[in-house]
Amino acid sequence: MDPHGQGEAQGWFQALPSPRTIPVPCSWNDLFDDAHTYVGLAWYRIEVWVPSGWRGRRVILRVGSATYAARVWVNGSLVTEHLGGNLPFAVEITQQLAWERANVIAIAVENEPKPERVPPGPPPGGGGVLGVAAGFPGTTYDFFPYSGLHRQVWLCAVPAVHIDDITVVTTIEGGDGIVNLKVATVGAEAGTGKARLDGIEADLVFRAGMAEATLRVPGARLWSPQDPYLYRLTVTLTDQARVVDIYALDIGIRTVAVRGDQILLNGQPIKLTGFGKHEDFALSGRGLNLPVWIRDYELLRWIGANSYRTSHYPYPEEVMQLADQRGVLVINEIPAVGLNMADSQQLTEQRLMQSQSQLRELIARDKNHPSTIMWCVANEPVARAPNDEVPLSPALKQTAIDAGTQFFRRVYDEAHRLDGTRPVTLVGVGGGPREWHKPFDVICINRYYGWYGGLGGRLDQAAAALARDLDELHQSFARPIIITEFGTDALPGTHSLPPEMWSEEYQVEFLRRYLDVAAQRPFMAGMHVWAFADFRTVQGVGRAGSMNYKGVFTRDRRPKMAALFLRSRWVGA
Ligand code: E9O
């Protein structure tokens, strides 16, 4: 740990003064007591030998996710910097490498809660988005600020001339699937190539490194949750009569569209059932934990969910591939949680730049996943006084709402500029400004009548308030509506009859009411329970044991009563 930022001057990118061993990927917080609440600067260092067979190739260092800011050194040279956790970055390091000795790779990672970041740090003096979730370390969001190298760090070698990127867009014509490809290369100014899929072939002719092709798949087997069929696409690059690179990608042929108040998958209305999730587990924190993910996909199937939201940040690529394979629909969200539009214009502008660059990186990474059916540009933005004690004056409130209107219009436009094939949404919170939903294709809302904001213990009134709210939203927007969060904290093993708050029975009754209200409204396009599993939060009076207990599974994935209830609703078992 480098709390005073002295490492760079002292050459820690070469050697660390008193190193300890840490696994990658993993958060550092639950491993070492002195690092538990530490979110400042820390250094990772490793020595690696590069295979001699890689000579003549370009060697790339790829970091899956470093939360939040990273600087990378190879053999003493600073090679790249990156801002934003949860998304990968890569840099070519061929020039900095040595071949017949060990190479020193160092990554400095820092996760200070700074106000200009996305998610932003809390305003000075504490206070976050939610009074009840406020605590230590201070955040603007309701989950623990886990820090570190959260995903794998890879060294890879590619040919000097290689396929750099493929963009796949699929459409359907009659029974045929149309697969449109854009292929970008590095180094191949005027090569040729081939795209192959299921015995169908198209020629690629590169101009200025780019080529396009269309493949028609007669009687295509369309990707859907019922039949998540993937085709293997293979792209070959030929340069000066020699095959120099081959890339294979599993793709799904499917379309997503919004028509009136419905979401259409392959032209058919689809309703989402599922959860908001987290990457969160004991000891590994937010570090990639494949056993947990495999278990979670098993549990999603067991409970009859067809979808989830990547609340409140992008999830690992491995996990997106699993969603493709298993037919799980994903609302793919950038880390824009905890935004307050009443903060200064300058902060808002900086956060807009961060949000847009995270959106660019996310769409570049996930554009080819059939499972991603929607991009989400923010969760629960608000317009309120920094510490929420005194309400904003009406004039300041209006200024903040206007700032939000502009902000979200701009991220919406950016999302559609980057990807014209998927709907874009914003998740709004109860009591938040409705006008921010205006540009978005789908209205996503988080609602807690019967838990937060009064009506606790009064589920009849809560259900009536929810029904009124949904009907009004439908009237004003006439677009698909998804409740992306609803739920109550249930302490595992706490029971009460009649159902009282914090009991497992109350969680079941609350979910039942919400599902019933939605079932009576054909315009409802989806219901995502908050949350899939209990998860770690900061320490504070609103979160017993530093946990949010709204999971329908416990943190170690045991079912609460609500899990059995949902399974009976969604599977009929
Ligand atoms: C975001 C999520 O990360 N939504 C929160 C979740 C929670 O459990 C949190 O974990 O607290 C709910 C926000 C609800 C605010 C409702 C305010 C209603 C006042 C009218």
Coordinates of C-alpha atoms and ligand atoms in Angstrom, one line a residue:
M1 CA 0.0 0.0 0.0
D2 CA 1.2 3.5 -0.9
P3 CA -1.0 5.9 1.1
H4 CA 1.4 8.8 0.6
G5 CA 2.1 8.2 -3.1
Q6 CA 5.8 7.8 -2.7
G7 CA 6.2 4.6 -4.7
E8 CA 6.8 6.2 -8.1
A9 CA 9.6 8.4 -6.8
Q10 CA 11.2 5.5 -5.1
G11 CA 11.0 3.2 -8.1
W12 CA 8.5 0.7 -6.8
F13 CA 7.7 -0.2 -10.4
Q14 CA 11.1 -2.1 -10.2
A15 CA 11.1 -3.5 -6.7
L16 CA 8.7 -3.2 -3.8
P17 CA 10.1 -2.4 -0.3
S18 CA 8.1 -5.0 1.7
P19 CA 5.9 -7.0 -0.6
R20 CA 3.2 -9.5 0.4
T21 CA 1.6 -12.1 -1.8
I22 CA -1.8 -11.4 -3.2
P23 CA -3.9 -13.4 -5.7
V24 CA -5.1 -11.9 -9.0
P25 CA -8.0 -11.7 -9.7
C26 CA -9.3 -10.7 -6.2
S27 CA -10.2 -7.6 -4.2
W28 CA -7.6 -6.8 -1.5
N29 CA -10.1 -5.7 1.1
D30 CA -11.1 -9.1 2.7
L31 CA -7.6 -10.6 2.7
F32 CA -5.6 -8.2 4.9
D33 CA -7.0 -6.5 8.0
D34 CA -4.9 -3.3 7.4
A35 CA -6.4 -3.2 3.8
H36 CA -10.0 -3.8 4.7
T37 CA -11.2 -0.3 4.3
Y38 CA -8.3 0.9 2.2
V39 CA -9.2 2.4 -1.1
G40 CA -6.0 4.3 -1.8
L41 CA -3.0 3.6 -4.0
A42 CA -1.5 0.1 -4.0
W43 CA 1.2 -1.6 -6.1
Y44 CA 1.1 -5.0 -7.8
R45 CA 4.4 -6.4 -9.2
I46 CA 5.2 -9.7 -10.9
E47 CA 8.2 -11.1 -12.8
V48 CA 7.4 -13.0 -16.0
W49 CA 9.3 -14.7 -18.8
V50 CA 8.0 -14.4 -22.3
P51 CA 8.0 -17.6 -24.4
S52 CA 10.7 -17.4 -27.1
G53 CA 8.2 -18.6 -29.6
W54 CA 6.5 -15.2 -29.3
R55 CA 9.5 -13.5 -31.0
G56 CA 8.5 -11.6 -34.1
R57 CA 4.9 -11.1 -32.8
R58 CA 3.3 -8.2 -31.1
V59 CA 3.0 -8.8 -27.4
I60 CA -0.1 -7.3 -25.7
L61 CA -0.7 -6.8 -22.0
R62 CA -4.4 -6.9 -21.3
V63 CA -5.9 -6.0 -17.9
G64 CA -9.4 -7.3 -17.4
S65 CA -10.4 -4.7 -14.8
A66 CA -8.5 -2.5 -12.4
T67 CA -10.7 -0.6 -9.9
Y68 CA -10.5 2.4 -10.4
A69 CA -7.4 4.1 -11.8
A70 CA -4.4 2.1 -13.0
R71 CA -0.8 2.9 -14.3
V72 CA 1.2 0.2 -15.8
W73 CA 5.0 -0.2 -16.0
V74 CA 7.0 -2.8 -18.0
N75 CA 10.7 -3.0 -17.1
G76 CA 10.6 0.5 -15.6
S77 CA 8.8 2.2 -18.5
L78 CA 5.3 3.6 -18.0
V79 CA 3.3 2.0 -20.8
T80 CA -0.3 3.0 -20.2
E81 CA -2.8 4.5 -17.8
H82 CA -6.5 3.8 -17.5
L83 CA -9.5 5.2 -15.6
G84 CA -12.6 3.3 -14.7
G85 CA -12.9 -0.1 -13.0
N86 CA -14.9 -3.0 -14.6
L87 CA -13.7 -2.7 -18.2
P88 CA -10.6 -4.1 -19.9
F89 CA -7.7 -2.2 -21.4
A90 CA -4.8 -3.4 -23.4
V91 CA -1.4 -2.0 -24.5
E92 CA 1.3 -3.3 -26.9
I93 CA 4.5 -3.8 -24.9
T94 CA 6.7 -5.5 -27.6
Q95 CA 9.3 -2.6 -27.4
Q96 CA 9.6 -2.7 -23.6
L97 CA 10.1 -6.5 -23.3
A98 CA 13.3 -8.4 -22.7
W99 CA 13.6 -12.0 -24.1
E100 CA 16.3 -13.8 -22.2
R101 CA 15.6 -12.6 -18.7
A102 CA 12.6 -12.0 -16.5
N103 CA 10.4 -8.9 -17.2
V104 CA 9.1 -6.8 -14.4
I105 CA 5.4 -5.8 -14.8
A106 CA 4.0 -3.4 -12.2
I107 CA 0.5 -2.0 -11.9
A108 CA -0.4 0.7 -9.5
V109 CA -4.1 0.6 -8.7
E110 CA -6.0 3.3 -6.8
N111 CA -9.7 3.5 -5.9
E112 CA -10.1 6.8 -4.0
P113 CA -13.7 8.1 -4.0
K114 CA -13.1 11.2 -6.0
P115 CA -16.2 13.3 -6.9
E116 CA -15.3 13.6 -10.7
R117 CA -15.3 9.8 -11.1
V118 CA -18.1 7.5 -12.2
P119 CA -19.3 6.3 -9.8
P120 CA -18.5 9.5 -8.0
G121 CA -17.1 9.8 -4.5
P122 CA -19.4 11.2 -1.8
P123 CA -19.6 15.0 -1.2
P124 CA -17.3 16.4 1.5
G125 CA -18.8 15.7 4.9
G126 CA -20.2 12.4 4.1
G127 CA -23.7 11.6 2.9
G128 CA -24.4 9.4 -0.1
V129 CA -27.4 8.7 -2.3
L130 CA -29.2 6.8 0.4
G131 CA -29.3 8.0 4.0
V132 CA -29.9 4.5 5.1
A133 CA -27.0 3.1 3.3
A134 CA -24.5 5.8 4.3
G135 CA -21.5 4.6 6.3
F136 CA -17.8 3.9 6.2
P137 CA -16.0 3.9 3.8
G138 CA -18.1 6.7 2.3
T139 CA -19.7 5.9 -1.0
T140 CA -22.6 7.3 -3.1
Y141 CA -23.9 3.8 -3.6
D142 CA -25.0 0.8 -1.6
F143 CA -22.2 -1.8 -2.0
F144 CA -18.7 -2.2 -0.6
P145 CA -16.0 -0.3 -2.6
Y146 CA -14.0 -3.3 -3.3
S147 CA -10.6 -2.5 -4.9
G148 CA -7.8 -4.1 -6.8
L149 CA -7.1 -6.1 -9.9
H150 CA -10.5 -7.7 -10.2
R151 CA -10.1 -9.7 -13.4
Q152 CA -7.3 -11.6 -15.1
V153 CA -4.2 -9.9 -16.5
W154 CA -3.1 -11.5 -19.7
L155 CA 0.0 -11.4 -21.8
C156 CA -0.9 -12.5 -25.3
A157 CA 0.9 -12.5 -28.7
V158 CA -0.7 -11.6 -32.0
P159 CA 0.9 -11.7 -35.5
A160 CA 2.2 -8.4 -36.7
V161 CA -0.6 -8.3 -39.2
H162 CA -3.7 -9.4 -37.5
I163 CA -7.5 -9.2 -37.1
D164 CA -8.1 -6.4 -34.6
D165 CA -11.9 -6.3 -34.3
I166 CA -15.1 -7.8 -35.7
T167 CA -18.5 -6.3 -35.5
V168 CA -21.5 -8.6 -36.1
V169 CA -25.0 -7.3 -36.7
T170 CA -27.8 -9.8 -37.3
T171 CA -31.2 -9.3 -38.9
I172 CA -33.9 -11.7 -40.0
E173 CA -35.5 -11.9 -43.4
G174 CA -38.3 -14.4 -43.7
G175 CA -36.7 -17.6 -42.3
D176 CA -33.2 -16.5 -43.2
G177 CA -30.6 -15.0 -40.9
I178 CA -28.6 -12.2 -42.3
V179 CA -25.2 -11.7 -40.7
N180 CA -23.4 -8.4 -41.4
L181 CA -19.8 -8.3 -40.6
K182 CA -17.3 -5.5 -40.3
V183 CA -13.7 -6.6 -39.9
A184 CA -10.9 -4.3 -38.9
T185 CA -7.2 -5.3 -39.1
V186 CA -3.9 -3.9 -38.0
G187 CA -1.2 -3.9 -40.5
A188 CA -3.2 -5.3 -43.5
E189 CA -3.7 -2.3 -45.7
A190 CA -4.9 -4.3 -48.7
G191 CA -5.2 -8.0 -47.7
T192 CA -8.0 -10.3 -48.4
G193 CA -9.9 -12.8 -46.3
K194 CA -12.8 -15.1 -45.8
A195 CA -15.7 -15.3 -43.4
R196 CA -17.2 -18.7 -42.8
L197 CA -20.2 -19.8 -40.9
D198 CA -22.0 -23.2 -41.1
G199 CA -20.6 -24.0 -44.5
I200 CA -21.5 -20.5 -45.9
E201 CA -18.6 -18.3 -47.1
A202 CA -18.0 -14.7 -48.0
D203 CA -14.9 -13.0 -49.4
L204 CA -13.4 -10.1 -47.6
V205 CA -11.4 -7.4 -49.4
F206 CA -9.6 -5.0 -47.1
R207 CA -9.3 -1.3 -47.9
A208 CA -7.5 0.8 -45.5
G209 CA -7.5 -2.1 -43.1
M210 CA -11.3 -2.6 -43.2
A211 CA -13.7 -5.0 -44.9
E212 CA -17.4 -5.8 -44.8
A213 CA -19.4 -8.8 -45.8
T214 CA -22.8 -10.3 -45.5
L215 CA -23.7 -13.9 -45.0
R216 CA -27.2 -15.3 -45.6
V217 CA -28.1 -18.3 -43.4
P218 CA -31.1 -20.0 -44.9
G219 CA -33.6 -21.3 -42.3
A220 CA -31.5 -19.9 -39.5
R221 CA -31.8 -21.2 -36.0
L222 CA -32.5 -18.1 -34.0
W223 CA -30.9 -17.4 -30.7
S224 CA -33.4 -17.2 -27.8
P225 CA -33.6 -18.1 -24.1
Q226 CA -35.5 -21.3 -25.1
D227 CA -32.8 -22.2 -27.7
P228 CA -29.6 -20.3 -27.2
Y229 CA -28.1 -21.6 -30.4
L230 CA -24.7 -20.2 -31.3
Y231 CA -23.1 -20.3 -34.7
R232 CA -19.3 -20.5 -35.0
L233 CA -18.1 -17.6 -37.2
T234 CA -14.5 -17.9 -38.5
V235 CA -12.7 -15.0 -40.1
T236 CA -9.4 -15.6 -42.0
L237 CA -7.0 -12.9 -43.0
T238 CA -4.6 -13.4 -45.9
D239 CA -1.7 -11.1 -46.6
Q240 CA 0.6 -11.5 -49.6
A241 CA -0.9 -14.9 -50.3
R242 CA -0.3 -16.2 -46.8
V243 CA -2.9 -16.8 -44.1
V244 CA -1.7 -14.6 -41.3
D245 CA -4.5 -14.7 -38.8
I246 CA -7.7 -16.6 -38.0
Y247 CA -10.3 -15.5 -35.4
A248 CA -13.3 -17.5 -34.3
L249 CA -16.3 -16.0 -32.6
D250 CA -19.5 -17.6 -31.4
I251 CA -22.5 -15.5 -32.5
G252 CA -26.2 -15.7 -32.1
I253 CA -28.6 -14.7 -34.8
R254 CA -31.4 -12.6 -33.3
T255 CA -33.0 -9.2 -33.3
V256 CA -34.2 -7.0 -30.5
A257 CA -36.7 -4.2 -31.0
V258 CA -39.1 -2.0 -29.1
R259 CA -42.6 -1.7 -30.5
G260 CA -45.2 0.3 -28.6
D261 CA -45.0 -0.9 -25.0
Q262 CA -43.4 -4.2 -25.9
I263 CA -39.9 -5.5 -26.2
L264 CA -39.5 -7.9 -29.1
L265 CA -37.0 -10.7 -29.4
N266 CA -37.0 -12.1 -32.9
G267 CA -40.2 -10.2 -33.5
Q268 CA -42.0 -11.8 -30.6
P269 CA -42.9 -10.0 -27.3
I270 CA -40.7 -11.1 -24.4
K271 CA -41.1 -10.4 -20.7
L272 CA -38.0 -10.3 -18.5
T273 CA -38.0 -12.3 -15.2
G274 CA -35.0 -12.2 -13.0
F275 CA -32.8 -10.0 -10.8
G276 CA -30.4 -7.3 -10.2
K277 CA -27.1 -8.9 -9.3
H278 CA -23.7 -8.1 -8.0
E279 CA -20.2 -9.4 -8.2
D280 CA -19.7 -10.1 -4.6
F281 CA -18.5 -13.0 -2.6
A282 CA -16.7 -13.8 0.7
L283 CA -12.9 -13.3 0.5
S284 CA -12.7 -12.8 -3.2
G285 CA -14.8 -9.6 -3.0
R286 CA -15.4 -8.3 -6.5
G287 CA -12.7 -10.5 -8.0
L288 CA -13.7 -12.8 -10.8
N289 CA -15.1 -15.9 -9.2
L290 CA -16.0 -18.5 -11.8
P291 CA -17.3 -21.1 -9.4
V292 CA -19.8 -18.6 -8.0
W293 CA -20.9 -17.6 -11.6
I294 CA -21.5 -21.2 -12.6
R295 CA -23.5 -21.7 -9.5
D296 CA -25.5 -18.5 -10.2
Y297 CA -26.4 -19.5 -13.7
E298 CA -27.6 -22.9 -12.3
L299 CA -29.7 -21.1 -9.7
L300 CA -31.1 -18.7 -12.4
R301 CA -32.3 -21.7 -14.3
W302 CA -33.6 -23.4 -11.2
I303 CA -35.7 -20.4 -10.2
G304 CA -37.0 -19.8 -13.8
A305 CA -35.3 -16.4 -14.4
N306 CA -34.6 -15.5 -18.0
S307 CA -32.5 -12.4 -17.4
Y308 CA -30.6 -10.1 -15.1
R309 CA -29.1 -6.6 -14.9
T310 CA -25.4 -6.1 -14.5
S311 CA -26.1 -3.7 -11.6
H312 CA -24.1 -1.5 -11.1
Y313 CA -21.1 -2.0 -13.4
P314 CA -20.1 -4.2 -16.3
Y315 CA -19.5 -7.9 -15.4
P316 CA -16.7 -10.1 -16.7
E317 CA -16.5 -11.2 -20.3
E318 CA -16.5 -14.8 -19.3
V319 CA -19.8 -14.2 -17.7
M320 CA -21.2 -12.6 -20.9
Q321 CA -20.1 -15.7 -22.8
L322 CA -21.9 -17.9 -20.3
A323 CA -25.1 -15.8 -20.8
D324 CA -24.8 -16.3 -24.6
Q325 CA -24.4 -20.1 -24.1
R326 CA -27.2 -20.4 -21.5
G327 CA -29.7 -18.1 -23.1
V328 CA -29.8 -15.5 -20.4
L329 CA -30.9 -11.9 -21.4
V330 CA -28.7 -9.2 -20.0
I331 CA -29.4 -5.5 -19.3
N332 CA -25.8 -4.3 -19.6
E333 CA -25.1 -1.3 -17.3
I334 CA -22.2 1.1 -17.1
P335 CA -20.9 2.0 -13.6
A336 CA -22.9 5.3 -13.5
V337 CA -24.5 4.9 -10.0
G338 CA -24.7 7.6 -7.4
L339 CA -24.9 10.6 -9.8
N340 CA -26.3 13.8 -8.3
M341 CA -27.3 16.3 -11.0
A342 CA -27.3 19.1 -8.3
D343 CA -23.5 18.9 -8.1
S344 CA -21.5 21.6 -9.9
Q345 CA -21.6 22.0 -13.6
Q346 CA -17.9 21.2 -13.8
L347 CA -18.3 17.9 -12.0
T348 CA -21.3 17.0 -14.1
E349 CA -19.3 17.7 -17.3
Q350 CA -16.4 15.5 -16.0
R351 CA -18.8 12.7 -15.2
L352 CA -20.4 12.9 -18.6
M353 CA -17.0 12.4 -20.2
Q354 CA -16.3 9.4 -17.9
S355 CA -19.8 7.9 -18.6
Q356 CA -19.3 8.3 -22.3
S357 CA -15.9 6.7 -22.3
Q358 CA -17.2 3.8 -20.2
L359 CA -20.1 3.4 -22.6
R360 CA -17.6 3.3 -25.5
E361 CA -15.5 0.7 -23.8
L362 CA -18.5 -1.4 -22.8
I363 CA -20.1 -1.4 -26.2
A364 CA -16.7 -2.2 -27.9
R365 CA -16.3 -5.2 -25.6
D366 CA -19.9 -6.5 -25.6
K367 CA -21.4 -5.5 -28.9
N368 CA -21.3 -9.1 -30.3
H369 CA -23.1 -10.8 -27.4
P370 CA -26.6 -11.9 -28.3
S371 CA -27.4 -12.0 -24.6
T372 CA -27.0 -8.3 -24.2
I373 CA -30.4 -7.0 -25.2
M374 CA -30.2 -3.5 -23.8
W375 CA -27.6 -0.9 -22.6
C376 CA -28.3 0.9 -19.4
V377 CA -26.6 4.3 -18.9
A378 CA -27.2 5.0 -15.2
N379 CA -28.8 3.7 -12.0
E380 CA -30.9 6.0 -9.8
P381 CA -29.5 9.4 -10.6
V382 CA -30.9 12.1 -8.3
A383 CA -31.2 15.9 -8.1
R384 CA -30.8 16.8 -4.4
A385 CA -28.8 18.8 -1.9
P386 CA -25.4 17.2 -1.2
N387 CA -26.2 15.8 2.2
D388 CA -29.9 15.6 1.6
E389 CA -30.7 17.5 4.9
V390 CA -32.2 20.6 3.5
P391 CA -34.2 20.3 0.3
L392 CA -33.0 22.2 -2.7
S393 CA -34.8 25.5 -3.4
P394 CA -37.3 25.1 -6.3
A395 CA -35.0 27.1 -8.6
L396 CA -31.9 25.0 -7.8
K397 CA -34.0 21.9 -8.1
Q398 CA -35.1 22.9 -11.6
T399 CA -31.5 23.7 -12.6
A400 CA -30.5 20.3 -11.5
I401 CA -33.3 18.6 -13.3
D402 CA -32.4 20.5 -16.5
A403 CA -28.7 19.5 -16.1
G404 CA -29.9 15.9 -15.9
T405 CA -32.1 16.2 -18.9
Q406 CA -29.2 17.4 -21.0
F407 CA -26.8 14.8 -19.5
F408 CA -29.0 11.8 -20.2
R409 CA -29.9 13.0 -23.7
R410 CA -26.2 13.1 -24.5
V411 CA -25.4 9.7 -23.1
Y412 CA -28.5 8.3 -24.9
D413 CA -27.3 9.8 -28.2
E414 CA -23.8 8.4 -27.6
A415 CA -25.2 4.9 -26.9
H416 CA -27.2 4.9 -30.1
R417 CA -24.4 6.4 -32.1
L418 CA -22.2 3.4 -31.0
D419 CA -24.9 0.8 -31.4
G420 CA -28.1 1.2 -33.4
T421 CA -29.3 -2.3 -32.8
R422 CA -30.3 -2.4 -29.1
P423 CA -32.6 -0.4 -26.9
V424 CA -31.1 2.0 -24.4
T425 CA -32.5 2.6 -20.9
L426 CA -32.0 4.6 -17.7
V427 CA -33.0 3.2 -14.3
G428 CA -34.9 5.8 -12.3
V429 CA -35.7 5.7 -8.6
G430 CA -39.0 6.3 -6.7
G431 CA -39.4 10.0 -6.1
G432 CA -36.7 10.9 -8.8
P433 CA -37.4 13.2 -11.8
R434 CA -39.6 11.4 -14.4
E435 CA -38.6 13.7 -17.2
W436 CA -35.1 12.0 -17.4
H437 CA -36.7 8.9 -18.8
K438 CA -38.0 10.8 -21.9
P439 CA -35.4 9.9 -24.5
F440 CA -35.1 6.3 -23.5
D441 CA -36.5 3.3 -25.4
V442 CA -37.5 1.4 -22.3
I443 CA -38.6 2.8 -18.9
C444 CA -36.8 1.0 -16.1
I445 CA -37.7 1.9 -12.5
N446 CA -36.8 0.9 -9.0
R447 CA -39.7 0.8 -6.6
Y448 CA -39.9 0.1 -2.8
Y449 CA -43.5 1.0 -1.6
G450 CA -43.8 -1.1 1.5
W451 CA -40.1 -0.8 2.4
Y452 CA -38.5 2.6 1.9
G453 CA -40.2 6.0 2.1
G454 CA -43.1 5.0 4.4
L455 CA -45.8 2.3 4.0
G456 CA -43.5 -0.3 5.7
G457 CA -45.7 -3.1 7.0
R458 CA -48.7 -1.9 4.9
L459 CA -48.6 -4.0 1.8
D460 CA -52.2 -3.3 0.7
Q461 CA -51.4 0.4 0.5
A462 CA -48.1 -0.3 -1.0
A463 CA -49.6 -2.4 -3.8
A464 CA -52.2 0.3 -4.5
A465 CA -49.5 3.0 -4.7
L466 CA -47.5 0.8 -7.1
A467 CA -50.5 0.2 -9.3
R468 CA -51.2 4.0 -9.5
D469 CA -47.5 4.7 -10.3
L470 CA -47.3 2.1 -13.1
D471 CA -50.6 3.3 -14.7
E472 CA -49.4 6.9 -14.7
L473 CA -46.0 6.0 -16.2
H474 CA -47.7 3.9 -18.8
Q475 CA -50.0 6.8 -19.7
S476 CA -47.2 9.3 -19.9
F477 CA -44.7 7.2 -21.8
A478 CA -46.6 4.4 -23.6
R479 CA -43.3 2.5 -23.7
P480 CA -42.2 -0.9 -22.2
I481 CA -41.8 -0.6 -18.4
I482 CA -39.5 -2.9 -16.4
I483 CA -39.3 -2.8 -12.6
T484 CA -35.5 -3.3 -12.3
E485 CA -35.6 -3.3 -8.5
F486 CA -38.1 -4.2 -5.9
G487 CA -37.6 -6.1 -2.7
T488 CA -37.1 -6.1 1.1
D489 CA -34.3 -7.0 3.4
A490 CA -34.9 -10.5 4.9
L491 CA -32.7 -11.7 7.6
P492 CA -32.2 -15.4 6.9
G493 CA -34.0 -17.4 9.5
T494 CA -36.1 -14.5 10.8
H495 CA -39.8 -15.5 10.6
S496 CA -43.0 -13.8 11.6
L497 CA -46.8 -14.3 11.2
P498 CA -48.4 -12.1 10.2
P499 CA -45.5 -11.1 8.1
E500 CA -43.4 -8.2 9.5
M501 CA -40.6 -6.3 7.9
W502 CA -37.2 -8.1 7.9
S503 CA -38.8 -11.5 8.0
E504 CA -38.6 -14.0 5.2
E505 CA -42.4 -14.1 5.1
Y506 CA -42.6 -10.3 4.5
Q507 CA -40.1 -10.6 1.6
V508 CA -42.4 -13.2 0.0
E509 CA -45.6 -11.2 0.5
F510 CA -43.9 -8.1 -0.8
L511 CA -42.7 -9.9 -3.9
R512 CA -46.1 -11.5 -4.4
R513 CA -47.9 -8.2 -4.3
Y514 CA -45.6 -6.6 -6.8
L515 CA -45.7 -9.6 -9.2
D516 CA -49.6 -9.6 -9.0
V517 CA -49.8 -5.9 -9.7
A518 CA -47.5 -6.4 -12.7
A519 CA -49.4 -9.5 -13.9
Q520 CA -52.6 -7.4 -14.2
R521 CA -50.8 -5.0 -16.5
P522 CA -50.0 -6.4 -20.0
F523 CA -47.7 -3.4 -20.7
M524 CA -45.2 -4.5 -18.0
A525 CA -42.2 -5.8 -19.9
G526 CA -40.2 -7.2 -17.0
M527 CA -39.8 -7.7 -13.3
H528 CA -36.3 -7.9 -11.7
V529 CA -36.2 -8.6 -8.0
W530 CA -33.6 -6.8 -5.9
A531 CA -31.5 -8.7 -5.3
F532 CA -30.3 -12.1 -6.4
A533 CA -28.1 -12.7 -3.3
D534 CA -27.3 -10.9 -0.1
F535 CA -24.2 -8.7 -0.6
R536 CA -21.6 -6.7 1.3
T537 CA -22.1 -3.0 2.0
V538 CA -20.2 -0.4 4.0
Q539 CA -20.5 -0.3 7.8
G540 CA -23.5 1.8 8.9
V541 CA -26.7 1.9 11.0
G542 CA -28.8 1.0 8.0
R543 CA -27.0 -2.2 7.2
A544 CA -26.7 -4.9 9.9
G545 CA -23.5 -6.8 9.7
S546 CA -22.4 -4.6 6.7
M547 CA -24.8 -6.5 4.5
N548 CA -27.7 -5.7 2.2
Y549 CA -30.1 -8.6 3.0
K550 CA -32.4 -8.1 0.0
G551 CA -31.1 -11.3 -1.6
V552 CA -33.5 -14.1 -2.3
F553 CA -30.4 -16.3 -1.8
T554 CA -28.0 -15.7 1.0
R555 CA -24.5 -14.6 0.2
D556 CA -23.4 -18.3 0.1
R557 CA -26.3 -19.0 -2.2
R558 CA -28.7 -20.8 0.1
P559 CA -32.4 -20.2 -0.8
K560 CA -34.6 -18.1 1.4
M561 CA -38.4 -18.7 1.4
A562 CA -38.6 -16.1 -1.4
A563 CA -36.4 -18.2 -3.7
L564 CA -38.9 -21.1 -3.4
F565 CA -41.8 -18.7 -3.9
L566 CA -40.3 -17.2 -7.1
R567 CA -39.6 -20.7 -8.4
S568 CA -43.2 -21.6 -7.9
R569 CA -44.3 -18.4 -9.8
W570 CA -41.7 -18.6 -12.6
V571 CA -41.3 -22.4 -13.1
G572 CA -44.6 -23.5 -11.7
A573 CA -42.8 -26.0 -9.6
Ligands
E9O1 C1 -29.9 0.7 -5.6 C2 -29.3 -0.6 -5.0 O1 -28.0 -0.6 -5.2 N1 -31.3 0.8 -5.1 C3 -31.5 0.8 -3.7 C4 -31.0 -0.5 -3.2 C5 -31.3 -0.8 -1.7 O2 -31.4 -1.9 -1.2 C6 -29.6 -0.6 -3.4 O3 -28.9 -1.7 -2.9 O4 -31.3 0.2 -0.9 C7 -32.9 1.2 -3.4 C8 -33.2 2.7 -3.4 C9 -34.6 3.0 -3.0 C10 -34.9 4.4 -2.7 C11 -36.3 4.5 -2.5 C12 -36.7 5.9 -2.1 C13 -38.2 6.1 -2.1 C14 -38.6 7.4 -1.5 C15 -39.8 7.9 -2.1

